[in-house]
Amino acid sequence: MQTTKAVQYFQFVPFVLLTFFAILPNPTLSAEPFEFLQDLKGVHIGQTAPGSLDAETVKQMMMPRCGRADVVDAEPGKRKNDQDVLAASAPEKWSSSHLTYRFSSNSTILDKVDTQTLKYAISQAFAKWEAVSNFKFTEETNEDVGADMVIGFHKGDLGDGSKFDDQMGVVAHAFPPNDGRFYFDAGDKWSTLPESDTMDLESVAAHEIGHLLGLEHIFEQNTIMYPVFQPGSTKRQVQVNDVKALRAIYGS
């Protein structure tokens, strides 16, 4: 990579770190863009060893993804493994296996997805997690009754630390137990039959439901909990390592 291109990429590193990893870059690293960008590749794709910032890495970094920050060590390029995370602090978890969810009444209406189709896609995403766990999820339709989880479609800054950009950057984010908030970026294009410029509702919902249950990102591309989404594609099946992560929290 040419020096000028490396510097250009380096200029957006602070944005990537703050948006995707919730850490501030060390200003003393600015004199060594190549080394730092190599470390950043390791952070982004879950490697502990540094690598060159190739075209595929840049492509992955610029793809739509979940807005939940990843768990990293203070040292650039080093990611905490599952044992480290669990040892540092036990993840929050739900005390009940029967959870309710409702759709936010102040959500932005989607242009190309009707309410019935939307609700069916979300219910299917919940069903995927029901099939591999002891959880039971029920939609609460009475707005006067509280629900464990609230799902909404919103634009811009919600004041929760994860701003939507309406440009297929951060497309959704959710919070761990017992918060229950789960938001899609209403400014992005959504569908249940995604094309090259649209996101699959059920696939992204399945990922974010994992966060609602307490899971962190898993850096294996076939898993539901992989943080990067491919526009126009679907990933709706919970995988073995997704299940292992869930059972590490709740037991078998």
CSV table of C-alpha atoms in Angstrom, one decimal:
chain,number,residue,atom,x,y,z
A,1,MET,CA,0.0,0.0,0.0
A,2,GLN,CA,1.3,3.4,-0.9
A,3,THR,CA,2.1,5.8,1.9
A,4,THR,CA,-0.5,8.4,0.9
A,5,LYS,CA,-3.2,5.7,0.9
A,6,ALA,CA,-2.1,4.4,4.3
A,7,VAL,CA,-2.3,7.9,5.8
A,8,GLN,CA,-5.8,8.3,4.3
A,9,TYR,CA,-6.9,5.1,5.9
A,10,PHE,CA,-5.2,6.1,9.1
A,11,GLN,CA,-7.3,9.2,9.2
A,12,PHE,CA,-10.5,7.2,9.8
A,13,VAL,CA,-9.0,5.0,12.5
A,14,PRO,CA,-10.2,7.2,15.4
A,15,PHE,CA,-13.7,6.9,14.0
A,16,VAL,CA,-13.5,3.1,13.7
A,17,LEU,CA,-12.1,2.8,17.2
A,18,LEU,CA,-14.7,4.9,18.8
A,19,THR,CA,-17.6,3.6,16.8
A,20,PHE,CA,-16.8,-0.1,16.7
A,21,PHE,CA,-14.5,-0.7,19.7
A,22,ALA,CA,-15.4,2.0,22.2
A,23,ILE,CA,-11.7,2.9,22.8
A,24,LEU,CA,-9.7,6.0,22.2
A,25,PRO,CA,-6.6,5.7,20.0
A,26,ASN,CA,-3.3,6.6,21.5
A,27,PRO,CA,-2.1,9.9,19.9
A,28,THR,CA,1.5,8.7,20.1
A,29,LEU,CA,0.7,6.1,17.6
A,30,SER,CA,0.1,8.6,14.8
A,31,ALA,CA,3.7,8.6,13.8
A,32,GLU,CA,3.6,4.8,13.0
A,33,PRO,CA,0.5,4.4,10.8
A,34,PHE,CA,1.6,1.1,9.2
A,35,GLU,CA,2.2,-0.6,12.6
A,36,PHE,CA,-1.0,0.7,14.1
A,37,LEU,CA,-3.1,-0.2,11.0
A,38,GLN,CA,-1.6,-3.7,11.1
A,39,ASP,CA,-2.7,-4.0,14.7
A,40,LEU,CA,-6.1,-2.7,13.8
A,41,LYS,CA,-6.6,-5.5,11.3
A,42,GLY,CA,-6.0,-7.9,14.1
A,43,VAL,CA,-8.5,-6.2,16.4
A,44,HIS,CA,-11.2,-6.0,13.6
A,45,ILE,CA,-11.2,-9.7,12.5
A,46,GLY,CA,-10.4,-11.2,15.9
A,47,GLN,CA,-6.8,-12.1,15.4
A,48,THR,CA,-4.2,-11.6,18.1
A,49,ALA,CA,-1.3,-11.4,15.7
A,50,PRO,CA,-0.9,-8.3,13.5
A,51,GLY,CA,-1.2,-8.6,9.7
A,52,SER,CA,-1.0,-6.3,6.7
A,53,LEU,CA,-3.9,-4.0,5.9
A,54,ASP,CA,-5.0,-5.7,2.7
A,55,ALA,CA,-8.0,-4.9,0.5
A,56,GLU,CA,-10.1,-7.5,2.0
A,57,THR,CA,-9.6,-6.1,5.5
A,58,VAL,CA,-10.5,-2.6,4.4
A,59,LYS,CA,-13.6,-4.0,2.7
A,60,GLN,CA,-14.6,-5.7,5.9
A,61,MET,CA,-14.1,-2.6,7.9
A,62,MET,CA,-16.3,-0.6,5.7
A,63,MET,CA,-19.2,-3.0,5.5
A,64,PRO,CA,-22.4,-2.6,7.5
A,65,ARG,CA,-22.1,-3.9,11.0
A,66,CYS,CA,-23.5,-4.0,14.5
A,67,GLY,CA,-23.0,-1.0,16.6
A,68,ARG,CA,-22.2,-2.8,19.8
A,69,ALA,CA,-18.6,-2.2,20.9
A,70,ASP,CA,-16.2,-5.2,20.8
A,71,VAL,CA,-14.2,-6.3,23.9
A,72,VAL,CA,-10.5,-5.5,23.4
A,73,ASP,CA,-7.4,-5.2,25.6
A,74,ALA,CA,-5.8,-1.9,26.1
A,75,GLU,CA,-2.9,-3.0,23.9
A,76,PRO,CA,-3.8,-2.4,20.2
A,77,GLY,CA,-4.5,-5.6,18.3
A,78,LYS,CA,-5.1,-7.8,21.3
A,79,ARG,CA,-8.6,-9.1,21.9
A,80,LYS,CA,-9.7,-10.7,25.1
A,81,ASN,CA,-10.6,-14.3,24.7
A,82,ASP,CA,-13.8,-15.8,26.2
A,83,GLN,CA,-12.2,-17.0,29.4
A,84,ASP,CA,-10.7,-13.5,30.0
A,85,VAL,CA,-14.0,-11.8,29.5
A,86,LEU,CA,-15.9,-14.2,31.8
A,87,ALA,CA,-13.1,-14.0,34.4
A,88,ALA,CA,-13.1,-10.2,34.4
A,89,SER,CA,-16.9,-9.9,35.0
A,90,ALA,CA,-19.7,-12.4,34.7
A,91,PRO,CA,-22.1,-11.3,31.9
A,92,GLU,CA,-25.5,-10.1,32.9
A,93,LYS,CA,-28.3,-12.5,32.2
A,94,TRP,CA,-32.1,-12.8,32.4
A,95,SER,CA,-33.5,-14.5,35.5
A,96,SER,CA,-36.6,-15.6,33.7
A,97,SER,CA,-36.7,-17.9,30.6
A,98,HIS,CA,-40.1,-16.4,29.5
A,99,LEU,CA,-39.4,-13.0,28.0
A,100,THR,CA,-41.7,-10.5,26.3
A,101,TYR,CA,-41.0,-8.0,23.6
A,102,ARG,CA,-42.9,-5.2,22.0
A,103,PHE,CA,-42.4,-2.8,19.1
A,104,SER,CA,-41.8,0.9,20.0
A,105,SER,CA,-44.9,3.0,19.3
A,106,ASN,CA,-42.7,5.9,18.1
A,107,SER,CA,-40.7,3.9,15.5
A,108,THR,CA,-40.1,5.3,12.1
A,109,ILE,CA,-42.3,3.6,9.5
A,110,LEU,CA,-40.3,1.7,6.9
A,111,ASP,CA,-41.1,2.4,3.2
A,112,LYS,CA,-40.9,-1.1,1.8
A,113,VAL,CA,-41.8,-3.4,4.7
A,114,ASP,CA,-45.3,-3.6,6.0
A,115,THR,CA,-46.0,-4.1,9.7
A,116,GLN,CA,-47.1,-7.7,9.3
A,117,THR,CA,-44.0,-8.7,7.3
A,118,LEU,CA,-41.8,-7.0,9.8
A,119,LYS,CA,-43.3,-8.7,12.8
A,120,TYR,CA,-43.1,-12.1,11.2
A,121,ALA,CA,-39.4,-11.6,10.4
A,122,ILE,CA,-38.6,-10.6,14.0
A,123,SER,CA,-40.7,-13.5,15.4
A,124,GLN,CA,-38.7,-15.9,13.2
A,125,ALA,CA,-35.5,-14.5,14.6
A,126,PHE,CA,-36.7,-15.1,18.2
A,127,ALA,CA,-37.8,-18.6,17.2
A,128,LYS,CA,-34.2,-19.5,16.1
A,129,TRP,CA,-33.0,-18.7,19.6
A,130,GLU,CA,-35.9,-20.5,21.2
A,131,ALA,CA,-35.0,-23.7,19.2
A,132,VAL,CA,-31.5,-23.9,20.9
A,133,SER,CA,-32.4,-22.7,24.4
A,134,ASN,CA,-34.9,-22.8,27.2
A,135,PHE,CA,-36.2,-19.3,26.3
A,136,LYS,CA,-39.7,-18.5,25.3
A,137,PHE,CA,-40.4,-15.2,23.6
A,138,THR,CA,-43.9,-13.6,23.4
A,139,GLU,CA,-44.9,-10.4,21.7
A,140,GLU,CA,-46.7,-8.0,24.0
A,141,THR,CA,-49.2,-6.0,22.0
A,142,ASN,CA,-50.7,-4.0,24.9
A,143,GLU,CA,-48.8,-0.7,25.0
A,144,ASP,CA,-50.0,-0.2,28.6
A,145,VAL,CA,-48.1,-3.3,29.7
A,146,GLY,CA,-44.4,-3.3,30.1
A,147,ALA,CA,-42.2,-5.7,28.1
A,148,ASP,CA,-38.7,-7.0,28.8
A,149,MET,CA,-37.5,-6.0,25.3
A,150,VAL,CA,-38.4,-3.0,23.2
A,151,ILE,CA,-37.7,-3.0,19.4
A,152,GLY,CA,-37.7,0.1,17.3
A,153,PHE,CA,-36.6,1.7,14.1
A,154,HIS,CA,-35.0,5.1,14.5
A,155,LYS,CA,-32.7,7.6,12.8
A,156,GLY,CA,-29.7,9.6,14.0
A,157,ASP,CA,-28.5,10.0,17.6
A,158,LEU,CA,-30.7,8.3,20.2
A,159,GLY,CA,-28.4,9.5,23.0
A,160,ASP,CA,-27.4,5.9,23.9
A,161,GLY,CA,-23.8,6.1,22.7
A,162,SER,CA,-24.4,4.5,19.3
A,163,LYS,CA,-25.4,7.0,16.6
A,164,PHE,CA,-27.0,5.8,13.4
A,165,ASP,CA,-25.6,7.3,10.2
A,166,ASP,CA,-28.3,6.3,7.7
A,167,GLN,CA,-25.5,5.1,5.3
A,168,MET,CA,-25.2,1.4,6.0
A,169,GLY,CA,-22.5,1.9,8.6
A,170,VAL,CA,-24.0,0.9,11.9
A,171,VAL,CA,-27.2,-0.7,11.0
A,172,ALA,CA,-28.5,-1.9,14.4
A,173,HIS,CA,-27.5,-2.2,18.0
A,174,ALA,CA,-28.9,-3.8,21.2
A,175,PHE,CA,-28.2,-3.8,24.9
A,176,PRO,CA,-27.5,-6.8,27.2
A,177,PRO,CA,-29.7,-7.9,30.0
A,178,ASN,CA,-31.6,-6.4,31.7
A,179,ASP,CA,-31.8,-3.4,29.5
A,180,GLY,CA,-33.8,-4.8,26.6
A,181,ARG,CA,-33.4,-2.0,24.0
A,182,PHE,CA,-33.0,-3.1,20.4
A,183,TYR,CA,-32.9,-0.5,17.6
A,184,PHE,CA,-32.6,-0.7,13.8
A,185,ASP,CA,-31.3,2.2,11.7
A,186,ALA,CA,-34.5,3.3,9.9
A,187,GLY,CA,-32.4,5.3,7.4
A,188,ASP,CA,-31.0,2.1,5.9
A,189,LYS,CA,-32.8,-0.2,3.4
A,190,TRP,CA,-34.5,-3.3,4.9
A,191,SER,CA,-36.2,-6.3,3.4
A,192,THR,CA,-37.1,-9.9,4.0
A,193,LEU,CA,-35.8,-10.7,0.5
A,194,PRO,CA,-32.7,-8.6,0.4
A,195,GLU,CA,-31.0,-7.3,-2.7
A,196,SER,CA,-27.5,-6.0,-3.1
A,197,ASP,CA,-28.2,-2.7,-1.4
A,198,THR,CA,-30.6,-3.9,1.3
A,199,MET,CA,-30.2,-5.6,4.7
A,200,ASP,CA,-32.0,-8.7,5.8
A,201,LEU,CA,-34.3,-8.0,8.7
A,202,GLU,CA,-34.3,-11.5,10.2
A,203,SER,CA,-30.5,-12.0,9.9
A,204,VAL,CA,-29.7,-8.7,11.7
A,205,ALA,CA,-32.5,-9.3,14.3
A,206,ALA,CA,-31.1,-12.7,15.1
A,207,HIS,CA,-27.7,-11.2,15.8
A,208,GLU,CA,-29.1,-8.4,18.0
A,209,ILE,CA,-31.3,-10.8,19.9
A,210,GLY,CA,-28.0,-12.5,20.8
A,211,HIS,CA,-26.9,-9.3,22.4
A,212,LEU,CA,-30.2,-9.0,24.2
A,213,LEU,CA,-29.5,-12.4,25.8
A,214,GLY,CA,-26.0,-11.3,26.9
A,215,LEU,CA,-23.8,-12.6,24.1
A,216,GLU,CA,-20.8,-10.6,22.8
A,217,HIS,CA,-19.4,-10.8,19.2
A,218,ILE,CA,-17.9,-14.0,17.9
A,219,PHE,CA,-15.2,-13.5,15.3
A,220,GLU,CA,-16.1,-16.4,13.1
A,221,GLN,CA,-17.9,-15.4,9.9
A,222,ASN,CA,-20.4,-18.3,9.9
A,223,THR,CA,-21.8,-17.4,13.3
A,224,ILE,CA,-24.9,-15.3,14.0
A,225,MET,CA,-22.8,-13.2,16.4
A,226,TYR,CA,-20.2,-12.2,13.8
A,227,PRO,CA,-20.5,-8.3,13.8
A,228,VAL,CA,-20.2,-7.6,10.1
A,229,PHE,CA,-23.3,-8.0,7.8
A,230,GLN,CA,-23.2,-8.6,4.1
A,231,PRO,CA,-25.9,-6.6,2.2
A,232,GLY,CA,-28.1,-8.7,0.0
A,233,SER,CA,-27.3,-11.9,2.0
A,234,THR,CA,-29.0,-13.9,4.7
A,235,LYS,CA,-27.6,-15.5,7.8
A,236,ARG,CA,-30.6,-16.8,9.9
A,237,GLN,CA,-29.4,-20.0,11.5
A,238,VAL,CA,-27.8,-20.1,14.9
A,239,GLN,CA,-24.5,-21.9,14.8
A,240,VAL,CA,-22.7,-24.3,17.2
A,241,ASN,CA,-20.4,-21.6,18.6
A,242,ASP,CA,-23.4,-19.2,19.1
A,243,VAL,CA,-25.0,-21.9,21.2
A,244,LYS,CA,-21.8,-22.6,23.1
A,245,ALA,CA,-21.6,-18.9,24.0
A,246,LEU,CA,-25.2,-18.8,25.1
A,247,ARG,CA,-24.7,-21.9,27.3
A,248,ALA,CA,-21.6,-20.4,28.8
A,249,ILE,CA,-24.0,-17.8,30.3
A,250,TYR,CA,-27.1,-19.8,31.1
A,251,GLY,CA,-26.0,-23.4,31.2
A,252,SER,CA,-27.3,-26.2,29.0
